[in-house]
Coordinates of C-alpha atoms and ligand atoms in Angstrom, one line a residue:
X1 CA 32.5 -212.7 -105.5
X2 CA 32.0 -208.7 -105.0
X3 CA 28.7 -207.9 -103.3
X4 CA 26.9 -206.5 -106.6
X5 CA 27.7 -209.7 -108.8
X6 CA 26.5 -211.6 -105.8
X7 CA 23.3 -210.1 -106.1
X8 CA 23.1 -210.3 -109.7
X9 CA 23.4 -214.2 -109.3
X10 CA 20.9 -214.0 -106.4
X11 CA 18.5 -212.4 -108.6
X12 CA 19.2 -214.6 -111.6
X13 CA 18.1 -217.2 -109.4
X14 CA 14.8 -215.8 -108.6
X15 CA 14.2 -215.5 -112.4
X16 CA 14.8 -218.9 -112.8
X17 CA 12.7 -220.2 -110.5
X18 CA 10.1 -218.6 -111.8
X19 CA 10.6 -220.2 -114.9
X20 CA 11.9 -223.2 -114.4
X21 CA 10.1 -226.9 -114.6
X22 CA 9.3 -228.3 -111.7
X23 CA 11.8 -230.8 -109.8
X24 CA 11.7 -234.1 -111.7
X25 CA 10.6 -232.8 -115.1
X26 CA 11.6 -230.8 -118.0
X27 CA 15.3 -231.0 -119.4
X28 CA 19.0 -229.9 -118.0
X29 CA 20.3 -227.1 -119.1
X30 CA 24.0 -226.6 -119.0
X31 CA 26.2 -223.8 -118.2
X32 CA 28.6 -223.1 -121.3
X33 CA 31.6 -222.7 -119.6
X34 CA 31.7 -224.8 -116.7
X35 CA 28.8 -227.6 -118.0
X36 CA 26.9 -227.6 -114.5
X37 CA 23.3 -227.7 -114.1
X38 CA 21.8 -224.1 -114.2
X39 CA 18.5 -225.7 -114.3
X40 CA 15.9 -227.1 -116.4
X41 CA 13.8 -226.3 -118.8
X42 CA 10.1 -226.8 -119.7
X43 CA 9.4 -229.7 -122.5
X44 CA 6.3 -228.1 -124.0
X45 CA 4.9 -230.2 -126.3
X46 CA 2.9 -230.2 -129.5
X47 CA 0.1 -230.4 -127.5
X48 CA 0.6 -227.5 -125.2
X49 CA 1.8 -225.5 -128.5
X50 CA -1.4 -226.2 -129.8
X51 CA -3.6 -224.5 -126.9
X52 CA -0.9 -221.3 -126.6
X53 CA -1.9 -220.7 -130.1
X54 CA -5.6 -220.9 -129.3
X55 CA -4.6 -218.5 -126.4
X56 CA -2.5 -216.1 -128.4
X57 CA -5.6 -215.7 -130.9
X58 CA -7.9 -215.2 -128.6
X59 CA -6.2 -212.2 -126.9
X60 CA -5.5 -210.9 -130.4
X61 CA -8.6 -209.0 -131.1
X62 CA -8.3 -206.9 -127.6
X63 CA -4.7 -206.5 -128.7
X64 CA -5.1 -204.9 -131.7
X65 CA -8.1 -202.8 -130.7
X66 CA -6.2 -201.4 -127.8
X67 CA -4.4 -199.3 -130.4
X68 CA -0.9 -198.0 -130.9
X69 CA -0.5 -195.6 -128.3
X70 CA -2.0 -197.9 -125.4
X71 CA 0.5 -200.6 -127.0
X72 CA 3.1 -198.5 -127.1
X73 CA 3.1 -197.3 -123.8
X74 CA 3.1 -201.1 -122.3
X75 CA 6.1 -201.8 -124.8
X76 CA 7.7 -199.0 -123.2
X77 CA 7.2 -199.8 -119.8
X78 CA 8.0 -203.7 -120.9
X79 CA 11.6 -201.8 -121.9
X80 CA 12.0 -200.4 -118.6
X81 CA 11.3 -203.9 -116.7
X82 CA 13.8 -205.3 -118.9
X83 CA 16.3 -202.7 -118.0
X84 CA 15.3 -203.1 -113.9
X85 CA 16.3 -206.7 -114.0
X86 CA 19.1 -206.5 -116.7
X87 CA 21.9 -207.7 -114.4
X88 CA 20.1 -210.7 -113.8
X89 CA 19.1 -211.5 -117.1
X90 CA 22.6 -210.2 -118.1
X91 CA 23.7 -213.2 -115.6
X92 CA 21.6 -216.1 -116.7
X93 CA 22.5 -215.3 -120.3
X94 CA 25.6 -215.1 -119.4
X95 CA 25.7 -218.5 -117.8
X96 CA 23.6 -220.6 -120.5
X97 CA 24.8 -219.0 -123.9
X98 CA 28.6 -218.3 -122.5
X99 CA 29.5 -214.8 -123.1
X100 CA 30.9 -212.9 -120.7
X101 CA 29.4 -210.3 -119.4
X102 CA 31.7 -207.8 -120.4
X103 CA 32.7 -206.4 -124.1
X104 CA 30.3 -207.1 -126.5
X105 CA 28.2 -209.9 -124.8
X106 CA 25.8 -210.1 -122.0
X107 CA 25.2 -206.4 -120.9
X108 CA 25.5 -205.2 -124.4
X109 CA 22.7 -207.5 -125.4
X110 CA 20.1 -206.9 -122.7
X111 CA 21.4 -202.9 -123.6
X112 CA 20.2 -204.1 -127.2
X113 CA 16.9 -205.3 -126.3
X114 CA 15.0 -202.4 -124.1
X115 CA 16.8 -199.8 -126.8
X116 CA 15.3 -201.8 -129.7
X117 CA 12.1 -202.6 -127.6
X118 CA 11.1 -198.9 -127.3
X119 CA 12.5 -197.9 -130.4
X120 CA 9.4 -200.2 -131.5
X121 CA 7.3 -198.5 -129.5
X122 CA 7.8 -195.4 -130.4
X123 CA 8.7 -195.6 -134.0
X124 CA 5.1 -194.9 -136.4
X125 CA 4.4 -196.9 -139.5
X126 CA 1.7 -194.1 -141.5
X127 CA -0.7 -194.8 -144.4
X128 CA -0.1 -194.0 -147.5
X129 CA -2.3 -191.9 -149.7
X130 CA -1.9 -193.9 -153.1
X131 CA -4.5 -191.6 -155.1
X132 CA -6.7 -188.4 -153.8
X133 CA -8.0 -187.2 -156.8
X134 CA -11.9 -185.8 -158.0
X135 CA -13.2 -189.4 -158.7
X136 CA -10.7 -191.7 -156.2
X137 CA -9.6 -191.5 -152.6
X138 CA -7.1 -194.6 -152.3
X139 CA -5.3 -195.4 -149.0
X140 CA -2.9 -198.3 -147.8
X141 CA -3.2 -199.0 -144.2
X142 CA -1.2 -201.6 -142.2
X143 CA -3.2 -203.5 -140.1
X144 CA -1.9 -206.8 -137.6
X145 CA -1.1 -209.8 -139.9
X146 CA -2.4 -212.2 -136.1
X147 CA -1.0 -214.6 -134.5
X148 CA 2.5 -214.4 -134.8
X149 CA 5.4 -217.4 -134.5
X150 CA 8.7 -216.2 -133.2
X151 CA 11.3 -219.0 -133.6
X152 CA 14.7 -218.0 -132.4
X153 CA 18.8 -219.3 -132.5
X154 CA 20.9 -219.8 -129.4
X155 CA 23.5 -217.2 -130.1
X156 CA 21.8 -213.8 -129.0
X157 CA 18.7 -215.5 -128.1
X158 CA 17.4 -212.5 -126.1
X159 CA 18.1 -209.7 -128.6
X160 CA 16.5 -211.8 -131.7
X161 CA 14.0 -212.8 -129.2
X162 CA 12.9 -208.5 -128.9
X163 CA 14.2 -208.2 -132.6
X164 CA 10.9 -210.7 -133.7
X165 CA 8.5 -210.0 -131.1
X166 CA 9.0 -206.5 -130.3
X167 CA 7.7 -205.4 -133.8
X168 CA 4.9 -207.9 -134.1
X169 CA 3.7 -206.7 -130.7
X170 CA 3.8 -203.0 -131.6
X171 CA 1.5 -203.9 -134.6
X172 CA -1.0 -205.4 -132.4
X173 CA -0.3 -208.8 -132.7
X174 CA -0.1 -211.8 -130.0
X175 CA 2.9 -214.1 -130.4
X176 CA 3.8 -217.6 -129.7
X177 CA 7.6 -217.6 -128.9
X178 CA 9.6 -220.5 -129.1
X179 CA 13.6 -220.3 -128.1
X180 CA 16.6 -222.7 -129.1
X181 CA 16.4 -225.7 -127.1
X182 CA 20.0 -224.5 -126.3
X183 CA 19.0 -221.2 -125.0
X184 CA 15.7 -221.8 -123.5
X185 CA 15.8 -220.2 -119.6
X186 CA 17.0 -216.8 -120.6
X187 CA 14.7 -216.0 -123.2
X188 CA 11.8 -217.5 -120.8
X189 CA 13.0 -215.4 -118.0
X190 CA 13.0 -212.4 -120.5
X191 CA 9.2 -212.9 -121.1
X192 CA 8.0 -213.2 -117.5
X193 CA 9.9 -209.7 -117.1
X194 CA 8.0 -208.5 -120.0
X195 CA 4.7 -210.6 -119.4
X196 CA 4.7 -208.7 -115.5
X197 CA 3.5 -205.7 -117.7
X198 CA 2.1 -207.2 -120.7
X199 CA -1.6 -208.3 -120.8
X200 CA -1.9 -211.9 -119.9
X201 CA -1.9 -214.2 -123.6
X202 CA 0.2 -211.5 -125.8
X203 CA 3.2 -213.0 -125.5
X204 CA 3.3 -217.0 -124.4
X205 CA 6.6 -218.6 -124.6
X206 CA 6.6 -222.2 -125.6
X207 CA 10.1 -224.0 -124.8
X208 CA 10.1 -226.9 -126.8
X209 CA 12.2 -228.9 -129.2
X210 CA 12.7 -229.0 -133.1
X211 CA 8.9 -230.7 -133.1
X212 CA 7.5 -228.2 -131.7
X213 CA 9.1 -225.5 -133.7
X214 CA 8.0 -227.6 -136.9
X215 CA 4.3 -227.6 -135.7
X216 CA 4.9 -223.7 -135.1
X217 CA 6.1 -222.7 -138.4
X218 CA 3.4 -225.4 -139.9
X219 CA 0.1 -224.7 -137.7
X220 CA -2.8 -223.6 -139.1
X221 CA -3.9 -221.1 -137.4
X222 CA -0.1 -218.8 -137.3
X223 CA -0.3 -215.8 -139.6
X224 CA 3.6 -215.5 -139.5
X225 CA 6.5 -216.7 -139.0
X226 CA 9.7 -214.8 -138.0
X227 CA 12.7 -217.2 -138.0
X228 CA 16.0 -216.2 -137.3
X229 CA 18.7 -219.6 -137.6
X230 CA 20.5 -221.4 -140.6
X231 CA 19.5 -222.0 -144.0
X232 CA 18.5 -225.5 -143.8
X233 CA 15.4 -224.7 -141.4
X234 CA 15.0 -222.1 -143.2
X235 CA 14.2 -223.8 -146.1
X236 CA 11.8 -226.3 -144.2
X237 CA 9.7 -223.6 -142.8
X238 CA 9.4 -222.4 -146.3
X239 CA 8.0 -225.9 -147.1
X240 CA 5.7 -225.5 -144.3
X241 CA 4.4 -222.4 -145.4
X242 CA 3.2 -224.0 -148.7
X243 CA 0.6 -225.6 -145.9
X244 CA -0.7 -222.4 -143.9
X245 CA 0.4 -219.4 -146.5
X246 CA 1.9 -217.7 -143.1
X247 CA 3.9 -215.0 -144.0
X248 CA 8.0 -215.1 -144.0
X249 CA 10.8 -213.4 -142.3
X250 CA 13.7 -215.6 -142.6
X251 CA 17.3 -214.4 -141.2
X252 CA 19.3 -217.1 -142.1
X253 CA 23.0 -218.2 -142.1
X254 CA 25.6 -216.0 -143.1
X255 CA 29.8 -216.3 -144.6
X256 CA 30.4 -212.7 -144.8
X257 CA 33.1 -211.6 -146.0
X258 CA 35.8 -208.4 -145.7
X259 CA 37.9 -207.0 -148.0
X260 CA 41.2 -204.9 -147.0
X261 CA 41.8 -202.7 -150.2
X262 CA 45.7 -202.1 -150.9
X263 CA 47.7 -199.5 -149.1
X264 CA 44.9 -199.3 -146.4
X265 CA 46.5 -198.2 -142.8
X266 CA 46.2 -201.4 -140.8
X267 CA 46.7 -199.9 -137.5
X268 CA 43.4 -197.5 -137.6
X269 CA 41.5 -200.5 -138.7
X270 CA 43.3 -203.7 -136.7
X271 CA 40.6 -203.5 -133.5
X272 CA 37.3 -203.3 -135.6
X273 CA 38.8 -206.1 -138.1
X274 CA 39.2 -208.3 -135.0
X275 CA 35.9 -207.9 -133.3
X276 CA 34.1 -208.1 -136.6
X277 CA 35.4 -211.2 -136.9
X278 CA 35.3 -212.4 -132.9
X279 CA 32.2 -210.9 -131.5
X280 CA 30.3 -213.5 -129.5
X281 CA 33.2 -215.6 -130.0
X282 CA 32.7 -215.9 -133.4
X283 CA 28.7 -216.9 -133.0
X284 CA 27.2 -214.0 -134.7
X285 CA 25.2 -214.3 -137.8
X286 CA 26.3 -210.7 -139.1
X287 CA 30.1 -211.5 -138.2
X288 CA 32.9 -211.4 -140.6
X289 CA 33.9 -215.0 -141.5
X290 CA 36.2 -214.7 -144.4
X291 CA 38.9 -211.7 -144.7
X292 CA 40.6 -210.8 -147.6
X293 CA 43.6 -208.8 -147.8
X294 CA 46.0 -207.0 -150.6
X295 CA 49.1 -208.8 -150.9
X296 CA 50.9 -205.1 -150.3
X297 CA 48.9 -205.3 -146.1
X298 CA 48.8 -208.8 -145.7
X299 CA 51.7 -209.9 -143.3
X300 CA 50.5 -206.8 -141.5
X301 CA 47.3 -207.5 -140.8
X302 CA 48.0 -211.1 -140.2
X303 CA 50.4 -210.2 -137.1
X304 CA 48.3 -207.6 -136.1
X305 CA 44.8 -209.8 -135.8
X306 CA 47.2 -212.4 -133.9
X307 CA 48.2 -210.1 -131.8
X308 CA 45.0 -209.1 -130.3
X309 CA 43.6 -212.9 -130.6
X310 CA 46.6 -213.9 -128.1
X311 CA 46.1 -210.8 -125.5
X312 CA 42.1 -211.3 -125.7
X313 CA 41.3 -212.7 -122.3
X314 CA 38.5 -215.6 -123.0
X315 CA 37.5 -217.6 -119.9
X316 CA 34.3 -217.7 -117.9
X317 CA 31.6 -215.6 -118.8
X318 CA 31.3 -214.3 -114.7
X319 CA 34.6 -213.3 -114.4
X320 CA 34.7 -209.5 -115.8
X321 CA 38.0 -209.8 -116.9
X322 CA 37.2 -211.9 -119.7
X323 CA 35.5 -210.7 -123.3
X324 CA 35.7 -214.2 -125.3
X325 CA 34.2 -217.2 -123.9
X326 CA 33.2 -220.8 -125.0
X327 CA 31.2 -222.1 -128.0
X328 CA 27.5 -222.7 -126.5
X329 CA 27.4 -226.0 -127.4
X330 CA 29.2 -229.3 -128.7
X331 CA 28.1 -229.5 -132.4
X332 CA 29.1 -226.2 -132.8
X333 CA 32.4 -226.8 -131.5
X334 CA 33.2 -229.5 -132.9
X335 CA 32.4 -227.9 -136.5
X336 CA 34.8 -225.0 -135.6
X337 CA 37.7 -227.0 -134.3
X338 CA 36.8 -229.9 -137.7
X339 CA 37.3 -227.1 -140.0
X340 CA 40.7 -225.3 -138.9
X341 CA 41.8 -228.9 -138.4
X342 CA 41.0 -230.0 -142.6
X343 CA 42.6 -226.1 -142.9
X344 CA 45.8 -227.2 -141.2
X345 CA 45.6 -230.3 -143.1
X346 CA 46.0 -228.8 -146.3
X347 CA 48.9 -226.9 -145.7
X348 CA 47.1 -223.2 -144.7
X349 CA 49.4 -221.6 -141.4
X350 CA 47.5 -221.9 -138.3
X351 CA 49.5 -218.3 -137.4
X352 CA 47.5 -218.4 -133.3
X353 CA 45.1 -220.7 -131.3
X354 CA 44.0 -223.7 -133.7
X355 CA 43.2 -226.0 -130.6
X356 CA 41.2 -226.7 -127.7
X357 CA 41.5 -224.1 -124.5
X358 CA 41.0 -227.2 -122.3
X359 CA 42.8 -225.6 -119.5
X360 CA 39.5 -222.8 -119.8
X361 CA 36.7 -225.8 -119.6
X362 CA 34.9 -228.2 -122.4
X363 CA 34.2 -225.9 -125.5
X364 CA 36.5 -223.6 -125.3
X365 CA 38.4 -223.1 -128.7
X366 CA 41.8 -220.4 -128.8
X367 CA 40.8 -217.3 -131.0
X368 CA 42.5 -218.3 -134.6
X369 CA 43.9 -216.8 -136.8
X370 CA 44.4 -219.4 -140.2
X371 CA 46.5 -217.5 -142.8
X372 CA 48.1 -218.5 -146.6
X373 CA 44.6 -220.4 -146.5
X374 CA 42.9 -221.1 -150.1
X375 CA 39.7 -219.9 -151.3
X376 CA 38.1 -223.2 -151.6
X377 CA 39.3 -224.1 -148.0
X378 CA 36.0 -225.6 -145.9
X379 CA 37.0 -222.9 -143.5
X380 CA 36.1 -220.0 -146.0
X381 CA 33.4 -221.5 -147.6
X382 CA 31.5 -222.6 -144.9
X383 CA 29.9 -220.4 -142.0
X384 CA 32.6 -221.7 -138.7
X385 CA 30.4 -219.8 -136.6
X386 CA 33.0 -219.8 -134.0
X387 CA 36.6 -218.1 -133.1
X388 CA 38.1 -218.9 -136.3
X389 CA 39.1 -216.8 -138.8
X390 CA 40.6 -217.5 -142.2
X391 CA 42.8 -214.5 -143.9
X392 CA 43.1 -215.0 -147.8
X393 CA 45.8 -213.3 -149.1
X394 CA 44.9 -211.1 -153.0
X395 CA 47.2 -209.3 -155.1
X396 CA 44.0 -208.7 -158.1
X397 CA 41.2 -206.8 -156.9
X398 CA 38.7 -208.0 -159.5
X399 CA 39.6 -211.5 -157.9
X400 CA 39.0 -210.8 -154.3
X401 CA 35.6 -209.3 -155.3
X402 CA 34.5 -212.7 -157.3
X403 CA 35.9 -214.6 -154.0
X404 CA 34.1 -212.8 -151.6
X405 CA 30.8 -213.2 -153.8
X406 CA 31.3 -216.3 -154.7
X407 CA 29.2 -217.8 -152.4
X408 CA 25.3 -218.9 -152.2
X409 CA 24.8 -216.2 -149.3
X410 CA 24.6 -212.6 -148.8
X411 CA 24.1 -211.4 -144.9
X412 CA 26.5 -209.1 -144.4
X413 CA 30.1 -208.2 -145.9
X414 CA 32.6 -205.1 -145.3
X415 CA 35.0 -203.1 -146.9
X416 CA 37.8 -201.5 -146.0
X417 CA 40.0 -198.6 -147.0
X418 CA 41.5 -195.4 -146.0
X419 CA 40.6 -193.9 -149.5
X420 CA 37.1 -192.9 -148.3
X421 CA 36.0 -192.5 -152.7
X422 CA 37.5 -196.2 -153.2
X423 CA 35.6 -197.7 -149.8
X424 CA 32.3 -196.3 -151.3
X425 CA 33.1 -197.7 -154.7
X426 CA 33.9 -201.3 -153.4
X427 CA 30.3 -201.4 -151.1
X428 CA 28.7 -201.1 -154.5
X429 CA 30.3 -204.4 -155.7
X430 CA 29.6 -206.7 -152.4
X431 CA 26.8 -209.0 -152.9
X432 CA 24.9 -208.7 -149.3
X433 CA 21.8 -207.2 -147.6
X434 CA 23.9 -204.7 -145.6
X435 CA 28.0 -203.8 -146.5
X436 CA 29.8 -201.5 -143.7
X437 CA 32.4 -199.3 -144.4
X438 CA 35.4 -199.7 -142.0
X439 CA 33.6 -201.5 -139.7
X440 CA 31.9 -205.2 -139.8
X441 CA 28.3 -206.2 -138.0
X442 CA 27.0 -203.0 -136.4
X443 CA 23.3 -202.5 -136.1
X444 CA 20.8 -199.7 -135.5
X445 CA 17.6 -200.0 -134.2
X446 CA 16.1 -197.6 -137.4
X447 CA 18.2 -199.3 -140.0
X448 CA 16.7 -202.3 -142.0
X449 CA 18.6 -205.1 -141.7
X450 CA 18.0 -208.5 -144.1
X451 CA 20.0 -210.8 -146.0
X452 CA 20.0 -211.7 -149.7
X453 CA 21.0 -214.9 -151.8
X454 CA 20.4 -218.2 -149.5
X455 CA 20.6 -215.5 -146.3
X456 CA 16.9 -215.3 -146.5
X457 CA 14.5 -212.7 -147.0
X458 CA 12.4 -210.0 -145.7
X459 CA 13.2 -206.8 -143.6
X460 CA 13.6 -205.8 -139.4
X461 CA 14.1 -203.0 -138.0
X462 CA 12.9 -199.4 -138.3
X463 CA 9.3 -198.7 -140.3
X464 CA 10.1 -201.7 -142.5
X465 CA 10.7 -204.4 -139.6
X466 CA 7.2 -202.7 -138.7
X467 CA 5.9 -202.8 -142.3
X468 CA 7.3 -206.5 -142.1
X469 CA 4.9 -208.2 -138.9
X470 CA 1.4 -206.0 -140.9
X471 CA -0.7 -206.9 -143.6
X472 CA -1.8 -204.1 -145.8
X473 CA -5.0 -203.1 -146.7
X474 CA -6.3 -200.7 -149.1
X475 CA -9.4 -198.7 -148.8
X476 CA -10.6 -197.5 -151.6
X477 CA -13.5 -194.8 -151.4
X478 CA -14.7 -191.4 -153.5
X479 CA -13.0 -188.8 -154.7
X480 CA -13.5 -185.2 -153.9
X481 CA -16.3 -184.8 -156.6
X482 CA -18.3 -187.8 -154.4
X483 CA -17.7 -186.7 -150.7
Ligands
NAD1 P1 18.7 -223.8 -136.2 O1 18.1 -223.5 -137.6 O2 19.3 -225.1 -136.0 O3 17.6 -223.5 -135.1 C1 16.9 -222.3 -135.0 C2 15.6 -222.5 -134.4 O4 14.7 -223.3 -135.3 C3 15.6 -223.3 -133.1 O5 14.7 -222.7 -132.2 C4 15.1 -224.7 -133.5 O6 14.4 -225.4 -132.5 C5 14.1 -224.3 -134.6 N1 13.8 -225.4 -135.5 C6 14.5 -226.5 -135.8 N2 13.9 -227.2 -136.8 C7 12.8 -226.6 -137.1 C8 11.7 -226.7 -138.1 N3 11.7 -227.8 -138.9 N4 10.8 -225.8 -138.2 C9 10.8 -224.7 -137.4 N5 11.7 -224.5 -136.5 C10 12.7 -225.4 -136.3 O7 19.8 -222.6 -136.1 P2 20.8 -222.4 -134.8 O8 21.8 -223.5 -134.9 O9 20.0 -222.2 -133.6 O10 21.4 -221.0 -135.2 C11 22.6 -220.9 -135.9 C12 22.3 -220.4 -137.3 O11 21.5 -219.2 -137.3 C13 23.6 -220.0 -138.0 O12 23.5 -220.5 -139.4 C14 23.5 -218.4 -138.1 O13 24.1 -217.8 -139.2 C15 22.0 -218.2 -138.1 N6 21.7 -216.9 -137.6 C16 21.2 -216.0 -138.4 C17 20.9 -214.7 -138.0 C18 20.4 -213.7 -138.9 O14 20.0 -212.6 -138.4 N7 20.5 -213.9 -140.2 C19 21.1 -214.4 -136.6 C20 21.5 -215.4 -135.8 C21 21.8 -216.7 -136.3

């Protein structure tokens, strides 16, 4: 071990400690690739959910009436404590979710979080002036919705973790946080970094199971709910909110899908096609799960996205050689290796990978590429969230278009062309919150990003992830005539 990631790991082990339940309580915690121990996790209950809420609303008032520039400023210097101990975060994320810390993984994402932290911070959401006339003056202000519940997946736990509760504390609200139970010791290591700088009760992480999450999303006294995770919990929290009206941001599960338009050059696009698809291994919500590709490409694209798949290095997330590393956890694997395996069985060419990398560790599944694969395979119409990716082949471009929307969700989807004109006019055509030109899954701290369809609903990001965590208000007063 070289002497820096030596004391990476030394300082990931501080930050655990801190975090940590005490010997004898709490829950294991695996690592992904190897399946040791890293440690174990608190087993907050409904109970201690309960009083965290009573804690966040009662720091709420102070919060808010601190105002944006005070808030800002902490959010900022809550950014540059992230940033002092990214390595170790970087580390322990690394470890417990399982991507490497190179490529697009671990360093990216703790990159992700203090840029969209003090993007937050610094961003302003104004009033409007609806109507400033002789008898009216009307104005719509945005004000803190409360108490906010942050509810968050196990696949980029710590930069949905800043996506939900970096917004809703810019507003001035407190927030309950509650991490996947996969995923729990890096986001609550993440929060003691930030709560060093914080006031105390703004931000209280709460690392419990599904119960807990259920009494989140269904407590009385939580204004809002921002849930990032798959449809069907999704749909429960909606059901909750019948109970406590709390307001909605759902980001839920994804199949989005690319299209290759005929006579596109395959080389310019062949890298960005692959880690579209392959980014996080696969587990990304806005990663491309389905590709289709003109019959006049196909064989092209097919060798070329094997290619790559079979000189990827994937391994353990520490070594820095590697860039592709395990699924997090067992369900998820064995979805990904149950659906290439029905693919296989119905005759669709498993062209690289299609098996276990048991050589690697436990969940480690070969990047695979499934080609001559039918629309109505399980593989394309259901999210694989994993290193799997099915290539349709289309020789009617009216048909790939009613393939590619032809599902019940709308995240993301791509295009792409070397006809700039014809790119543009095929983005109009994809049903999904956000469609990328030539590229698949890339994200700006400024630009909105939601889903449509059964992907869920409401913005983040930019002035309307900030418009998103407010309630308005209007205040309505005289005109010029009265004042
Ligand atoms: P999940 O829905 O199983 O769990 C997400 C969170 O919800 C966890 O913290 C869990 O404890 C909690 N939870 C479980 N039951 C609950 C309930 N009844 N009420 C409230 N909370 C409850 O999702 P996951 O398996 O962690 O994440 C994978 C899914 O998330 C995929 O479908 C993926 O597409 C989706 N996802 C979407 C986005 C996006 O931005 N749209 C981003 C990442 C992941």
């Amino acid at each position: 071990m070289s002497e820096s990631a030596a004391a990476a790991a030394a300082a990931a082990a501080v930050l655990l400690d801190r975090v940590q339940a005490p010997d004898g309580t709490g829950r294991e915690i695996p690592d992904a690739a190897t399946r040791e121990v890293i440690g174990r996790a608190p087993a907050h209950t409904v109970a201690d959910l309960d009083q965290a809420i009573e804690r966040a609303r009662a720091a709420q008032h102070a919060w808010e009436t601190l105002g944006h520039e005070e808030r800002s400023a902490l959010l900022l210097k809550a950014a540059d404590a992230i940033d002092a101990n990214a390595e170790a975060l970087a580390h322990l994320l690394s470890r417990e979710q399982g991507k490497p810390l190179n490529g697009p993984n671990a360093r990216f994402e703790l990159g992700a979080c203090s840029a969209w932290l003090r993007t937050n911070a610094t961003t302003v959401l104004e009033s409007q002036v609806l109507v400033d006339d002789e008898s009216l003056h009307a104005e719509l202000v945005y004000r803190a919705a409360g108490v906010v519940g942050a509810i968050g997946p196990w696949n980029w736990p710590l930069m949905i973790t800043i996506w939900q509760i970096g917004p809703a504390l810019r507003m001035g609200n407190t927030v309950v946080a509650k991490p996947s139970e996969y995923t729990p010791l890096s986001v609550l290591a993440l929060i003691a970094v930030m709560n060093d700088v914080l006031p105390a009760d703004v931000l209280i992480p709460i690392s419990g199971g599904r119960d807990v999450g259920a009494r989140l999303a269904s407590h009385p006294d939580i204004d809002k709910i921002m849930f990032t995770g798959s449809t069907a919990t999704g749909r429960r929290i909606i059901e909750s909110s019948a109970g406590n009206l709390a307001r909605l941001t759902l980001e839920l599960g994804g199949n989005d899908a690319g299209i290759v338009l005929p006579g596109t050059e395959v080389s310019d696009i062949a890298q960005d096609l692959f880690w579209g698809a392959f980014i996080n291994t696969g587990q990304t919500c806005a990663a491309m799960k389905r590709l289709y590709v003109h019959d006049s490409v196909y064989d092209e694209v097919v060798d070329a996205l094997a290619e790559i798949a079979e000189s990827t290095p994937m391994g353990n997330g520490l070594d820095e050689n590697n860039v592709l590393g395990p699924l997090q956890n067992r369900p998820q694997f064995d979805i990904v290796s149950g659906l290439v395996e029905e693919a296989r069985a119905s005759g669709a060419r498993v062209v690289t990978g299609g098996a276990a990398a048991t050589d690697l560790g436990e969940l480690f599944y070969r990047p695979t590429i499934v080609a001559d694969i039918d629309n109505d395979a399980g593989l394309v119409q259901q999210e694989q969230f994993g290193p799997a990716l099915p290539i349709i082949r289309y020789s009617d471009v009216d048909q790939a278009f009613a393939w590619a929307n032809g599902v019940d969700v709308g995240l993301g989807s791509s295009v792409w062309s070397s006809d700039p004109e014809d790119a543009r006019q095929a983005a109009a055509r994809m049903q999904a919150g956000t469609v990328w030109i030539n590229s698949h899954g890339g994200l700006h701290p400024m630009v909105p990003f939601g889903g449509i369809k059964s992907s869920g609903y409401g913005l983040e990001f930019g002035v309307e992830g900030l418009k998103s965590v407010a309630v308005t208000q209007v205040i309505s007063g005289p005109g010029r005539k009265g004042r």
